[in-house]
mmCIF file of C-alpha atoms in Angstrom:
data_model
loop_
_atom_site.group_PDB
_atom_site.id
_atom_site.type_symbol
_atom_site.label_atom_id
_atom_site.label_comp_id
_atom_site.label_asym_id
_atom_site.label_seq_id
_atom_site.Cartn_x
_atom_site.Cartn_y
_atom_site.Cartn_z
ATOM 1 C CA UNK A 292 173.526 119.371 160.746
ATOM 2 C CA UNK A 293 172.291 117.050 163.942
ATOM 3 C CA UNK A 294 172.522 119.367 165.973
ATOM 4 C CA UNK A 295 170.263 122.077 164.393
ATOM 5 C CA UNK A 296 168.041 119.854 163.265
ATOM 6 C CA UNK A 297 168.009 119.085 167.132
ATOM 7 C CA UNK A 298 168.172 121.781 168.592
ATOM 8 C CA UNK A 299 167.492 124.611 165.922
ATOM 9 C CA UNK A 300 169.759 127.602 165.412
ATOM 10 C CA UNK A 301 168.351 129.028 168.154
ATOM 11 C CA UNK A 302 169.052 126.427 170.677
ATOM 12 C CA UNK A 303 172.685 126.095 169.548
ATOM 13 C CA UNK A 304 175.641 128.063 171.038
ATOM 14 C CA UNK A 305 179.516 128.359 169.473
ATOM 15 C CA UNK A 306 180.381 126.848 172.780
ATOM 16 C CA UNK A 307 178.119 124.069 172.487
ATOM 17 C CA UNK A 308 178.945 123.143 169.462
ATOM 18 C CA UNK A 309 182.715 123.679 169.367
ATOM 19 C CA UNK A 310 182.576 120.563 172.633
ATOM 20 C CA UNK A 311 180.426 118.600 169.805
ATOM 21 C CA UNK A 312 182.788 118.373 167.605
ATOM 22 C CA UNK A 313 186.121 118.894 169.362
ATOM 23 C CA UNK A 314 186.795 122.750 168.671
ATOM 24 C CA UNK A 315 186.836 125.875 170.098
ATOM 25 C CA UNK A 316 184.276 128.216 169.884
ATOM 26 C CA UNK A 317 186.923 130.733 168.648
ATOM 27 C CA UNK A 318 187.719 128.040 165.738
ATOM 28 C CA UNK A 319 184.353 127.880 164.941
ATOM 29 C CA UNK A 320 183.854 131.427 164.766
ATOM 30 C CA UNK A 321 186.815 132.313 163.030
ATOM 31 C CA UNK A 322 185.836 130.022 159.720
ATOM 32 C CA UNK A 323 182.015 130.730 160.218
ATOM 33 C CA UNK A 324 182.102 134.129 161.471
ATOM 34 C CA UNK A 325 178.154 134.376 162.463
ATOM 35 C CA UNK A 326 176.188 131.305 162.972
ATOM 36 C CA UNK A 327 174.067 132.553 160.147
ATOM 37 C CA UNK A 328 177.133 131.624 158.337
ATOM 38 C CA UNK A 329 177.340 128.429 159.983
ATOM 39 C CA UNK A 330 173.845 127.385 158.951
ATOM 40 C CA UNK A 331 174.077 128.290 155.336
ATOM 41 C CA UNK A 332 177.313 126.584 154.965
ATOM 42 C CA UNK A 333 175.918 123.965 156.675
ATOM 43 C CA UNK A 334 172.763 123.661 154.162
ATOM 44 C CA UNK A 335 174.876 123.956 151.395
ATOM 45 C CA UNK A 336 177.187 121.267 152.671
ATOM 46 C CA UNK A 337 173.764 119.050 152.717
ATOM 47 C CA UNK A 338 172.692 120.205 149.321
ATOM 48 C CA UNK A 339 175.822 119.110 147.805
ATOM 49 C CA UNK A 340 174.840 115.705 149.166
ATOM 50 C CA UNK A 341 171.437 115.774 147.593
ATOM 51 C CA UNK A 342 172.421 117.456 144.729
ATOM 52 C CA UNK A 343 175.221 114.290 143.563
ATOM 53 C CA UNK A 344 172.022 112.100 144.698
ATOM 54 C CA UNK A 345 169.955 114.157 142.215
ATOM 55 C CA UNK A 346 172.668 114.026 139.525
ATOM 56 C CA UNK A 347 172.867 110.029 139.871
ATOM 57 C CA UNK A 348 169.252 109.654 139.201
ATOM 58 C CA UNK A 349 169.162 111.889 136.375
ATOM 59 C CA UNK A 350 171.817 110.292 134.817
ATOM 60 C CA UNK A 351 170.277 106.538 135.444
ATOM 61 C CA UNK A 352 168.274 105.034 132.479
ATOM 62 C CA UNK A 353 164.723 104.793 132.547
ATOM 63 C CA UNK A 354 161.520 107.001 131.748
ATOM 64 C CA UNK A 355 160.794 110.405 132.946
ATOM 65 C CA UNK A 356 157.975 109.701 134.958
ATOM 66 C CA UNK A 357 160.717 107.330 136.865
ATOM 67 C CA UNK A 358 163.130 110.382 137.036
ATOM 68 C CA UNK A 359 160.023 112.345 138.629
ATOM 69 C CA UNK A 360 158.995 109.916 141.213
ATOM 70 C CA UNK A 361 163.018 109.870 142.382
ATOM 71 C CA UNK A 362 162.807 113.408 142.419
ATOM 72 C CA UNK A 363 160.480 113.880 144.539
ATOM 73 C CA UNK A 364 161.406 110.890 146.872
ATOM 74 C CA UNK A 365 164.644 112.629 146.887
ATOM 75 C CA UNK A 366 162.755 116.217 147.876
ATOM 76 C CA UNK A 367 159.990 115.122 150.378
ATOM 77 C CA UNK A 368 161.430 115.016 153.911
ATOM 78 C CA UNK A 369 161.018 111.364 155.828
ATOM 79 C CA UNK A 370 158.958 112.809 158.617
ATOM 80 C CA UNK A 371 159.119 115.491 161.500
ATOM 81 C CA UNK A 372 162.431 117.125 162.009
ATOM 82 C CA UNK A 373 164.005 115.657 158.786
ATOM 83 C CA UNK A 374 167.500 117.183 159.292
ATOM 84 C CA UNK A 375 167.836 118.661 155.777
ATOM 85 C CA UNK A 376 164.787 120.089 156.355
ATOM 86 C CA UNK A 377 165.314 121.821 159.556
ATOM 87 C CA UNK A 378 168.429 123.912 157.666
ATOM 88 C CA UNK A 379 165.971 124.804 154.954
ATOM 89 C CA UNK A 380 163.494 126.534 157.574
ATOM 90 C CA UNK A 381 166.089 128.261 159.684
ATOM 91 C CA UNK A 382 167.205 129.621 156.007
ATOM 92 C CA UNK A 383 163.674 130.595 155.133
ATOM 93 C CA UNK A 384 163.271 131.933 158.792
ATOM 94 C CA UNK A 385 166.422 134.552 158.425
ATOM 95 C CA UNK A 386 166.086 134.925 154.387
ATOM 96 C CA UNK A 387 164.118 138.072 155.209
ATOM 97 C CA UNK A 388 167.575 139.812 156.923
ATOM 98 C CA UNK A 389 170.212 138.070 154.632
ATOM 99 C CA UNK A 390 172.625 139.786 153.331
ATOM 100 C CA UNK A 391 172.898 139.977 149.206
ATOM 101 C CA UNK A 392 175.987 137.149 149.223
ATOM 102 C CA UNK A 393 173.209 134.798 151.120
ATOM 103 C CA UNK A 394 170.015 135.275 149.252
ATOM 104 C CA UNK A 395 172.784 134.537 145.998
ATOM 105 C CA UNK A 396 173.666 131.422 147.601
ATOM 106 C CA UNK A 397 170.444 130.621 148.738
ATOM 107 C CA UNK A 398 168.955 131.007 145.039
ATOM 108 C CA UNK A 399 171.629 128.993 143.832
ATOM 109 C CA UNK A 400 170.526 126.106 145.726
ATOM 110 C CA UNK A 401 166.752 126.580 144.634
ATOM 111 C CA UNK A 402 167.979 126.888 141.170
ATOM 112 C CA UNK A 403 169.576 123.744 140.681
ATOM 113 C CA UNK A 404 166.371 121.530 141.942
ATOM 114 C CA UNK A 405 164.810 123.729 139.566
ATOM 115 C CA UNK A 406 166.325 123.547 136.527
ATOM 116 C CA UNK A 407 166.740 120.009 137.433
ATOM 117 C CA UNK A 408 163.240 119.496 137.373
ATOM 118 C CA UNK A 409 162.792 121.570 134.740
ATOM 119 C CA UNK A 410 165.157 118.548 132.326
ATOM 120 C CA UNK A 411 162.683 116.295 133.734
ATOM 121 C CA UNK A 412 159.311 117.710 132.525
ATOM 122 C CA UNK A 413 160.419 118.686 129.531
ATOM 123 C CA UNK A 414 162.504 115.278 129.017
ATOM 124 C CA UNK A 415 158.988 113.722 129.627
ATOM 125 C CA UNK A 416 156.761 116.194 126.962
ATOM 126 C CA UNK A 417 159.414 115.824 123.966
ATOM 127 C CA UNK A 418 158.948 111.874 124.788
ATOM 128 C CA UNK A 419 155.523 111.878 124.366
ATOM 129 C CA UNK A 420 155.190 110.783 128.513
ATOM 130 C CA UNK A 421 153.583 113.860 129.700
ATOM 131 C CA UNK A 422 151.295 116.378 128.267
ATOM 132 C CA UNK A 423 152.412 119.474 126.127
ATOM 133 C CA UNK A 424 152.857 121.703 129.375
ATOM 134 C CA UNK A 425 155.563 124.699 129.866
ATOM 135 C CA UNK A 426 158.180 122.795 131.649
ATOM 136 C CA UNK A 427 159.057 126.283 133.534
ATOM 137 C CA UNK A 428 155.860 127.135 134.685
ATOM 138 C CA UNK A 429 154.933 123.467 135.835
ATOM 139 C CA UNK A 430 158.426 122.978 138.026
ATOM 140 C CA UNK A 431 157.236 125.981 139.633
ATOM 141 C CA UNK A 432 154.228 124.972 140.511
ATOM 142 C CA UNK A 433 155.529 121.752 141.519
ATOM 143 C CA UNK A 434 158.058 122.791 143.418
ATOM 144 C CA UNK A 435 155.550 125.491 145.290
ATOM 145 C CA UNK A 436 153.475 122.254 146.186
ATOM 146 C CA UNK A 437 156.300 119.809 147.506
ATOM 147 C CA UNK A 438 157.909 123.168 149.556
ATOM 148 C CA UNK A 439 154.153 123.550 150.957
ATOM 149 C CA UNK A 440 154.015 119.603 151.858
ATOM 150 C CA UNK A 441 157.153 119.564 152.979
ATOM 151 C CA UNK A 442 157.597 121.975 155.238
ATOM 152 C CA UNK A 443 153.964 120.167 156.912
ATOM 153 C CA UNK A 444 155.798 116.959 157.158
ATOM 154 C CA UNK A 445 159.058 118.635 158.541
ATOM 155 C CA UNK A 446 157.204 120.067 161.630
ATOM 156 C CA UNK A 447 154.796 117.408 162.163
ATOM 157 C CA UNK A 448 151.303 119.118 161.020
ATOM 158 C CA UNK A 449 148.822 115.839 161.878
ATOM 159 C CA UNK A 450 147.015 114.557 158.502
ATOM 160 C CA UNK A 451 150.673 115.333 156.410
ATOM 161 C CA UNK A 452 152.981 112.631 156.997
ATOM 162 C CA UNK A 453 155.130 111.601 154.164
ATOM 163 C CA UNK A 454 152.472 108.782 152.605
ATOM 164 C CA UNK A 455 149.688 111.473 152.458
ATOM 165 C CA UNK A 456 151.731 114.523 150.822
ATOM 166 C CA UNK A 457 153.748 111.530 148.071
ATOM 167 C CA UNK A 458 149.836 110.332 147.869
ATOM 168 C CA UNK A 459 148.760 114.044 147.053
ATOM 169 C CA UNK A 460 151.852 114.426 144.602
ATOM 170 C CA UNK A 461 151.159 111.511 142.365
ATOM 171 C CA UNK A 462 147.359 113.082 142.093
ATOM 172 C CA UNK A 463 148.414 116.346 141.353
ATOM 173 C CA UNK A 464 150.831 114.515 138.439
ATOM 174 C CA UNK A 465 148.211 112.635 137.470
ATOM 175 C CA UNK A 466 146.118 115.726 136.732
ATOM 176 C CA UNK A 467 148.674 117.849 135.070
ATOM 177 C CA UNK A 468 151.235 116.186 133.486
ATOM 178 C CA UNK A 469 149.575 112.429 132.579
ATOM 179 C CA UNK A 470 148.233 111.638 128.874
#
């Protein structure tokens, strides 16, 4: 994950890699096959990490509006070349030539942050914290905005570091979701 957050997928060779972490490039290659492979086993590897983190603050007591604001602590990246957010662009970047296996495994990943969102909003309407909003529709929305912010803050856009987009986040929950 270092590395192609380093170096991007691009920049990294079999060979390269295999000396990083004591294999052969044919060792590599033979449980990878394509460094496409490599990647998105790589970001799913990541996600799984996220998602337990994502699990553990669903599961903690508290209000919703807590539950949001860990959510999207846990989905903003901590500045330029966030590591988990270098995977997710060199996934976006080859989406368009994935195979049908890949774009499954892709969604799969988006899917969980959304449904888990999804519990969140609509955890936070039946309690009377948020307004009467289609949980659905606002996760996607919300999720559209944090990708868009994100990927700013992952590659360093001046005027979108992490304080400004969670400072733009809050308004935009202010707006639709607060009483």
């Amino acid at each position: 994950m270092d590395t192609i957050a380093e170096r991007g997928l691009d920049g990294l060779t079999m060979a390269g890699l295999g000396r990083q972490v004591g294999m052969s490039s044919g060792h590599l290659l033979y449980y990878f096959g394509t460094k496409d492979e490599l990647l998105l086993r790589t970001l799913e590897w990541s996600e799984g990490r996220l998602g337990a983190e994502r699990g553990a603050l669903l599961a903690r007591p508290g209000t919703a509006r807590e539950r949001l604001d860990g959510y999207v602590d846990v989905y903003v990246p901590d500045g330029p070349r966030d590591p988990h957010w270098t995977l997710w662009l060199e996934v976006w970047n080859r989406s368009q030539n994935a195979d049908d296996d890949a774009r499954v495994r892709q969604a799969a990943i988006e899917g969980a942050w959304h449904r888990d969102l999804v519990a969140i909003l609509a955890e936070g309407v039946s309690r009377g914290e948020f307004r009467a909003v289609d949980a659905d529709r606002t996760a996607h929305r919300m999720r559209a905005l944090l990708d868009g912010f994100s990927v700013h803050v992952a590659v360093g856009i001046p005027g979108t570091g992490r304080a400004q987009v969670l400072s733009h986040v809050e308004e935009f929950i202010a707006e639709t979701l607060l009483p």
